[in-house]
C-alpha cells in the first residue's frame, strides 16, 4: 500500500476510485465501504484510494476527543483491508472552510485523479455539508452504499468509544470486526507510554494478543501501563484486546 502525505507533488492516480473520511476505528460500517471501494476498483480497472484526514477534524475544531486509532494504527488497518493507496490530508481550519465543490474539483479530481467516488448513506462534504455529489463533476461516477447495522444497532465510532470507556472490549471487537488494537512502543520492562489521544479502557488487567502470535496481560493503572509477557519484549508491537 502506498501512502501519500497531502497532495503537493502527487501525480494524479490513474482511474482513482476514492472514498473520503476519518475512518476512526476502521469499524464494521467502514469495512463495508472499503469492500465496495475495492469492488468498484476491480470492476473498472482502477486503484482503490482512501483519502483520510489527520489530525481528526473533531480535535481540530473542538479538541479533547480520544481516538480509536492513532495514524499508524489506521494505516495498518487500511493496509490489512487491501487498499491500494492512502492520501493523508492535513486537516486545518482553512481546510474545514472549503466548500464541497472546491474540495471535489480541486483536490479529489484535479490532484488525486478521482473518477469514481464511493460514499456512505449519510456522507457529506465541505463547509456547506453537501450530500449530493453528481452535480459537482460530470466526469465522476458516485456510488452510495446503504447503512450497515450489527444486530439492528447502528455502528459508529462514538458507540464503539462508549463500549471501550465501559470496558466492554467484547462488544467493541464485534462492532470493529476485530479486537481493539494498540500499537505500542514497549520499554524493556514492558512499560508503555501511549499516544495521549489514544482511547484506552478503564484501569484493570486485560488479556491481549501480541503481533497475533502469543498472548500477554496488559496492566492499566493510574500510575502507568505495562505489558506482562513471557519472555519480556521491547520495541514496537501490535497488541489487541482479546
mmCIF file of C-alpha atoms in Angstrom:
data_model
loop_
_atom_site.group_PDB
_atom_site.id
_atom_site.type_symbol
_atom_site.label_atom_id
_atom_site.label_comp_id
_atom_site.label_asym_id
_atom_site.label_seq_id
_atom_site.Cartn_x
_atom_site.Cartn_y
_atom_site.Cartn_z
ATOM 1 C CA UNK A 1 0.000 0.000 0.000
ATOM 2 C CA UNK A 2 1.296 3.437 -0.937
ATOM 3 C CA UNK A 3 0.881 6.324 1.494
ATOM 4 C CA UNK A 4 0.955 9.979 0.391
ATOM 5 C CA UNK A 5 1.066 12.953 2.757
ATOM 6 C CA UNK A 6 -1.068 15.746 1.321
ATOM 7 C CA UNK A 7 -1.174 16.335 -2.442
ATOM 8 C CA UNK A 8 1.767 18.606 -3.230
ATOM 9 C CA UNK A 9 3.822 16.810 -5.858
ATOM 10 C CA UNK A 10 1.307 13.963 -6.106
ATOM 11 C CA UNK A 11 0.739 12.825 -9.671
ATOM 12 C CA UNK A 12 -2.941 12.057 -10.362
ATOM 13 C CA UNK A 13 -3.643 8.370 -9.788
ATOM 14 C CA UNK A 14 -4.957 6.702 -12.969
ATOM 15 C CA UNK A 15 -8.685 5.931 -12.740
ATOM 16 C CA UNK A 16 -8.748 6.529 -8.995
ATOM 17 C CA UNK A 17 -11.703 5.060 -7.100
ATOM 18 C CA UNK A 18 -11.918 7.216 -3.985
ATOM 19 C CA UNK A 19 -13.596 7.293 -0.615
ATOM 20 C CA UNK A 20 -13.087 10.033 1.964
ATOM 21 C CA UNK A 21 -13.302 10.064 5.735
ATOM 22 C CA UNK A 22 -11.621 9.984 9.117
ATOM 23 C CA UNK A 23 -12.090 6.200 9.394
ATOM 24 C CA UNK A 24 -11.513 6.238 13.143
ATOM 25 C CA UNK A 25 -11.631 2.590 14.186
ATOM 26 C CA UNK A 26 -11.974 1.199 10.639
ATOM 27 C CA UNK A 27 -15.142 -0.417 12.019
ATOM 28 C CA UNK A 28 -17.919 -2.578 10.558
ATOM 29 C CA UNK A 29 -19.507 0.293 8.616
ATOM 30 C CA UNK A 30 -16.132 1.458 7.313
ATOM 31 C CA UNK A 31 -15.321 -2.105 6.232
ATOM 32 C CA UNK A 32 -18.489 -2.254 4.135
ATOM 33 C CA UNK A 33 -17.467 0.985 2.445
ATOM 34 C CA UNK A 34 -13.929 -0.294 1.828
ATOM 35 C CA UNK A 35 -15.304 -3.539 0.387
ATOM 36 C CA UNK A 36 -17.410 -1.565 -2.099
ATOM 37 C CA UNK A 37 -14.364 0.594 -2.885
ATOM 38 C CA UNK A 38 -12.321 -2.483 -3.781
ATOM 39 C CA UNK A 39 -15.196 -3.950 -5.793
ATOM 40 C CA UNK A 40 -15.593 -0.800 -7.900
ATOM 41 C CA UNK A 41 -11.826 -0.564 -8.411
ATOM 42 C CA UNK A 42 -11.692 -4.186 -9.573
ATOM 43 C CA UNK A 43 -14.645 -3.712 -11.931
ATOM 44 C CA UNK A 44 -13.232 -0.542 -13.506
ATOM 45 C CA UNK A 45 -9.545 -1.452 -13.579
ATOM 46 C CA UNK A 46 -8.790 1.392 -11.190
ATOM 47 C CA UNK A 47 -6.969 1.777 -7.888
ATOM 48 C CA UNK A 48 -8.708 1.885 -4.515
ATOM 49 C CA UNK A 49 -7.815 5.168 -2.808
ATOM 50 C CA UNK A 50 -8.703 6.175 0.739
ATOM 51 C CA UNK A 51 -8.448 9.896 1.434
ATOM 52 C CA UNK A 52 -8.278 10.339 5.184
ATOM 53 C CA UNK A 53 -7.922 13.398 7.388
ATOM 54 C CA UNK A 54 -5.322 13.988 10.098
ATOM 55 C CA UNK A 55 -5.446 15.356 12.735
ATOM 56 C CA UNK A 56 -9.000 14.169 13.373
ATOM 57 C CA UNK A 57 -11.382 17.004 12.401
ATOM 58 C CA UNK A 58 -13.163 16.970 15.759
ATOM 59 C CA UNK A 59 -9.868 17.510 17.576
ATOM 60 C CA UNK A 60 -9.000 20.457 15.330
ATOM 61 C CA UNK A 61 -12.428 22.079 15.571
ATOM 62 C CA UNK A 62 -13.376 21.220 19.156
ATOM 63 C CA UNK A 63 -10.457 19.443 20.857
ATOM 64 C CA UNK A 64 -10.334 16.794 23.531
ATOM 65 C CA UNK A 65 -11.567 13.776 21.551
ATOM 66 C CA UNK A 66 -9.926 10.462 22.411
ATOM 67 C CA UNK A 67 -9.436 8.394 19.259
ATOM 68 C CA UNK A 68 -9.871 4.721 18.456
ATOM 69 C CA UNK A 69 -6.793 4.800 16.224
ATOM 70 C CA UNK A 70 -3.548 6.679 16.004
ATOM 71 C CA UNK A 71 -2.478 7.436 12.440
ATOM 72 C CA UNK A 72 -0.010 4.485 12.297
ATOM 73 C CA UNK A 73 -2.758 2.152 13.552
ATOM 74 C CA UNK A 74 -5.209 3.448 10.970
ATOM 75 C CA UNK A 75 -2.725 2.958 8.141
ATOM 76 C CA UNK A 76 -2.019 -0.580 9.330
ATOM 77 C CA UNK A 77 -5.738 -1.423 9.373
ATOM 78 C CA UNK A 78 -6.289 0.066 5.910
ATOM 79 C CA UNK A 79 -3.399 -1.967 4.567
ATOM 80 C CA UNK A 80 -4.888 -5.103 6.126
ATOM 81 C CA UNK A 81 -8.158 -4.215 4.356
ATOM 82 C CA UNK A 82 -6.416 -4.434 0.971
ATOM 83 C CA UNK A 83 -6.431 -0.751 -0.003
ATOM 84 C CA UNK A 84 -4.049 0.284 -2.806
ATOM 85 C CA UNK A 85 -3.346 3.909 -1.844
ATOM 86 C CA UNK A 86 -3.953 6.219 1.106
ATOM 87 C CA UNK A 87 -3.736 10.010 0.860
ATOM 88 C CA UNK A 88 -3.428 11.654 4.290
ATOM 89 C CA UNK A 89 -4.665 15.243 4.124
ATOM 90 C CA UNK A 90 -3.654 17.645 6.880
ATOM 91 C CA UNK A 91 -6.875 18.937 8.434
ATOM 92 C CA UNK A 92 -6.793 22.604 9.455
ATOM 93 C CA UNK A 93 -9.339 25.372 9.989
ATOM 94 C CA UNK A 94 -8.581 26.608 6.461
ATOM 95 C CA UNK A 95 -9.226 23.123 5.097
ATOM 96 C CA UNK A 96 -12.516 22.986 7.010
ATOM 97 C CA UNK A 97 -13.626 26.177 5.242
ATOM 98 C CA UNK A 98 -13.500 24.540 1.783
ATOM 99 C CA UNK A 99 -16.878 24.117 0.108
ATOM 100 C CA UNK A 100 -17.798 20.675 -1.192
ATOM 101 C CA UNK A 101 -17.461 21.681 -4.849
ATOM 102 C CA UNK A 102 -13.980 23.146 -4.202
ATOM 103 C CA UNK A 103 -12.813 20.015 -2.402
ATOM 104 C CA UNK A 104 -14.163 17.646 -5.037
ATOM 105 C CA UNK A 105 -12.929 19.652 -8.026
ATOM 106 C CA UNK A 106 -9.573 20.957 -6.786
ATOM 107 C CA UNK A 107 -8.416 18.151 -4.505
ATOM 108 C CA UNK A 108 -10.147 14.902 -5.407
ATOM 109 C CA UNK A 109 -10.433 15.306 -9.186
ATOM 110 C CA UNK A 110 -7.522 17.550 -10.206
ATOM 111 C CA UNK A 111 -4.867 16.475 -7.725
ATOM 112 C CA UNK A 112 -5.787 12.877 -6.929
ATOM 113 C CA UNK A 113 -7.370 11.918 -10.252
ATOM 114 C CA UNK A 114 -10.730 10.671 -8.937
ATOM 115 C CA UNK A 115 -13.071 9.069 -11.465
ATOM 116 C CA UNK A 116 -15.326 7.168 -9.061
ATOM 117 C CA UNK A 117 -16.483 8.285 -5.605
ATOM 118 C CA UNK A 118 -17.752 5.759 -3.053
ATOM 119 C CA UNK A 119 -19.684 7.264 -0.119
ATOM 120 C CA UNK A 120 -21.768 6.088 2.815
ATOM 121 C CA UNK A 121 -25.515 6.532 3.131
ATOM 122 C CA UNK A 122 -25.200 9.759 5.162
ATOM 123 C CA UNK A 123 -21.893 11.186 3.923
ATOM 124 C CA UNK A 124 -21.449 14.901 3.302
ATOM 125 C CA UNK A 125 -18.553 17.114 2.258
ATOM 126 C CA UNK A 126 -17.323 20.598 2.895
ATOM 127 C CA UNK A 127 -18.223 23.598 4.981
ATOM 128 C CA UNK A 128 -21.591 23.641 3.213
ATOM 129 C CA UNK A 129 -22.275 19.987 4.176
ATOM 130 C CA UNK A 130 -23.221 18.854 0.691
ATOM 131 C CA UNK A 131 -24.644 15.333 0.460
ATOM 132 C CA UNK A 132 -25.308 15.269 -3.290
ATOM 133 C CA UNK A 133 -22.256 14.879 -5.472
ATOM 134 C CA UNK A 134 -23.407 14.154 -9.011
ATOM 135 C CA UNK A 135 -23.542 17.833 -9.882
ATOM 136 C CA UNK A 136 -20.018 18.506 -8.617
ATOM 137 C CA UNK A 137 -18.193 16.982 -11.575
ATOM 138 C CA UNK A 138 -19.838 15.253 -14.521
ATOM 139 C CA UNK A 139 -16.745 13.066 -15.024
ATOM 140 C CA UNK A 140 -17.205 11.421 -11.615
ATOM 141 C CA UNK A 141 -19.463 8.425 -11.019
ATOM 142 C CA UNK A 142 -20.890 8.313 -7.487
ATOM 143 C CA UNK A 143 -21.557 5.024 -5.678
ATOM 144 C CA UNK A 144 -23.532 5.259 -2.418
ATOM 145 C CA UNK A 145 -23.782 2.298 -0.058
ATOM 146 C CA UNK A 146 -26.573 1.558 2.396
ATOM 147 C CA UNK A 147 -26.384 1.721 6.177
ATOM 148 C CA UNK A 148 -24.977 -1.400 7.850
ATOM 149 C CA UNK A 149 -26.103 -2.457 11.347
ATOM 150 C CA UNK A 150 -24.897 -5.139 13.760
ATOM 151 C CA UNK A 151 -27.840 -6.878 15.488
ATOM 152 C CA UNK A 152 -30.049 -3.930 14.442
ATOM 153 C CA UNK A 153 -27.689 -1.456 16.134
ATOM 154 C CA UNK A 154 -26.162 1.395 14.164
ATOM 155 C CA UNK A 155 -22.370 1.187 14.069
ATOM 156 C CA UNK A 156 -20.422 4.376 14.730
ATOM 157 C CA UNK A 157 -17.091 5.391 16.194
ATOM 158 C CA UNK A 158 -18.952 7.128 19.045
ATOM 159 C CA UNK A 159 -20.780 3.939 20.046
ATOM 160 C CA UNK A 160 -17.511 1.993 19.995
ATOM 161 C CA UNK A 161 -15.806 4.662 22.121
ATOM 162 C CA UNK A 162 -18.571 4.262 24.698
ATOM 163 C CA UNK A 163 -18.041 0.478 24.745
ATOM 164 C CA UNK A 164 -14.327 0.936 25.407
ATOM 165 C CA UNK A 165 -14.924 3.546 28.110
ATOM 166 C CA UNK A 166 -17.191 0.990 29.796
ATOM 167 C CA UNK A 167 -14.552 -1.738 29.459
ATOM 168 C CA UNK A 168 -16.771 -3.798 27.136
ATOM 169 C CA UNK A 169 -13.990 -4.942 24.827
ATOM 170 C CA UNK A 170 -16.028 -7.899 23.533
ATOM 171 C CA UNK A 171 -18.772 -5.644 22.185
ATOM 172 C CA UNK A 172 -16.189 -3.197 20.832
ATOM 173 C CA UNK A 173 -14.486 -6.036 18.939
ATOM 174 C CA UNK A 174 -17.815 -7.108 17.447
ATOM 175 C CA UNK A 175 -18.501 -3.611 16.106
ATOM 176 C CA UNK A 176 -14.907 -3.200 14.909
ATOM 177 C CA UNK A 177 -14.918 -6.702 13.296
ATOM 178 C CA UNK A 178 -11.621 -7.374 15.118
ATOM 179 C CA UNK A 179 -10.174 -6.995 18.626
ATOM 180 C CA UNK A 180 -9.336 -3.415 19.575
ATOM 181 C CA UNK A 181 -5.729 -2.576 18.599
ATOM 182 C CA UNK A 182 -2.955 -0.777 20.421
ATOM 183 C CA UNK A 183 0.270 -0.216 18.500
ATOM 184 C CA UNK A 184 2.686 0.133 21.391
ATOM 185 C CA UNK A 185 6.332 1.048 21.833
ATOM 186 C CA UNK A 186 7.482 -1.115 24.731
ATOM 187 C CA UNK A 187 10.361 -0.425 27.071
ATOM 188 C CA UNK A 188 12.396 -3.474 28.071
ATOM 189 C CA UNK A 189 10.400 -3.705 31.322
ATOM 190 C CA UNK A 190 7.120 -3.732 29.369
ATOM 191 C CA UNK A 191 6.191 -0.137 30.192
ATOM 192 C CA UNK A 192 4.108 1.698 27.583
ATOM 193 C CA UNK A 193 3.650 5.422 27.080
ATOM 194 C CA UNK A 194 0.551 5.609 24.856
ATOM 195 C CA UNK A 195 -0.317 8.391 22.470
ATOM 196 C CA UNK A 196 -2.190 10.994 24.573
ATOM 197 C CA UNK A 197 -5.076 10.976 22.076
ATOM 198 C CA UNK A 198 -5.483 7.168 22.132
ATOM 199 C CA UNK A 199 -8.616 5.909 23.877
ATOM 200 C CA UNK A 200 -7.948 3.153 26.415
ATOM 201 C CA UNK A 201 -10.344 1.171 28.618
ATOM 202 C CA UNK A 202 -10.640 1.763 32.374
ATOM 203 C CA UNK A 203 -7.981 0.632 34.819
ATOM 204 C CA UNK A 204 -7.689 -3.135 35.045
ATOM 205 C CA UNK A 205 -5.920 -6.191 33.688
ATOM 206 C CA UNK A 206 -6.653 -7.133 30.065
ATOM 207 C CA UNK A 207 -5.669 -10.186 28.069
ATOM 208 C CA UNK A 208 -4.037 -9.146 24.782
ATOM 209 C CA UNK A 209 -2.538 -10.818 21.760
ATOM 210 C CA UNK A 210 0.965 -9.725 20.751
ATOM 211 C CA UNK A 211 1.512 -9.426 16.989
ATOM 212 C CA UNK A 212 -1.072 -12.198 16.593
ATOM 213 C CA UNK A 213 1.499 -14.763 17.753
ATOM 214 C CA UNK A 214 1.205 -15.037 21.529
ATOM 215 C CA UNK A 215 -0.585 -13.563 24.498
ATOM 216 C CA UNK A 216 0.156 -11.345 27.449
ATOM 217 C CA UNK A 217 -1.591 -9.282 30.101
ATOM 218 C CA UNK A 218 -1.861 -5.511 29.818
ATOM 219 C CA UNK A 219 -2.000 -3.802 33.200
ATOM 220 C CA UNK A 220 -3.686 -0.390 33.014
ATOM 221 C CA UNK A 221 -3.434 1.643 36.206
ATOM 222 C CA UNK A 222 -3.375 5.331 37.176
ATOM 223 C CA UNK A 223 0.382 5.092 37.751
ATOM 224 C CA UNK A 224 1.122 3.648 34.315
ATOM 225 C CA UNK A 225 0.588 0.952 31.682
ATOM 226 C CA UNK A 226 2.666 -2.197 31.475
ATOM 227 C CA UNK A 227 2.625 -5.352 29.374
ATOM 228 C CA UNK A 228 3.356 -8.603 31.157
ATOM 229 C CA UNK A 229 4.688 -11.154 28.669
ATOM 230 C CA UNK A 230 6.859 -14.249 28.878
ATOM 231 C CA UNK A 231 9.525 -13.742 27.757
ATOM 232 C CA UNK A 232 9.616 -9.972 28.212
ATOM 233 C CA UNK A 233 9.852 -7.966 24.998
ATOM 234 C CA UNK A 234 10.710 -4.452 23.909
ATOM 235 C CA UNK A 235 10.223 -2.398 20.748
ATOM 236 C CA UNK A 236 7.092 -1.755 18.683
ATOM 237 C CA UNK A 237 4.358 -4.396 18.770
ATOM 238 C CA UNK A 238 0.694 -4.617 17.813
ATOM 239 C CA UNK A 239 -1.436 -5.548 20.811
ATOM 240 C CA UNK A 240 -5.093 -6.492 20.516
ATOM 241 C CA UNK A 241 -7.527 -6.718 23.420
ATOM 242 C CA UNK A 242 -8.912 -10.264 23.464
#
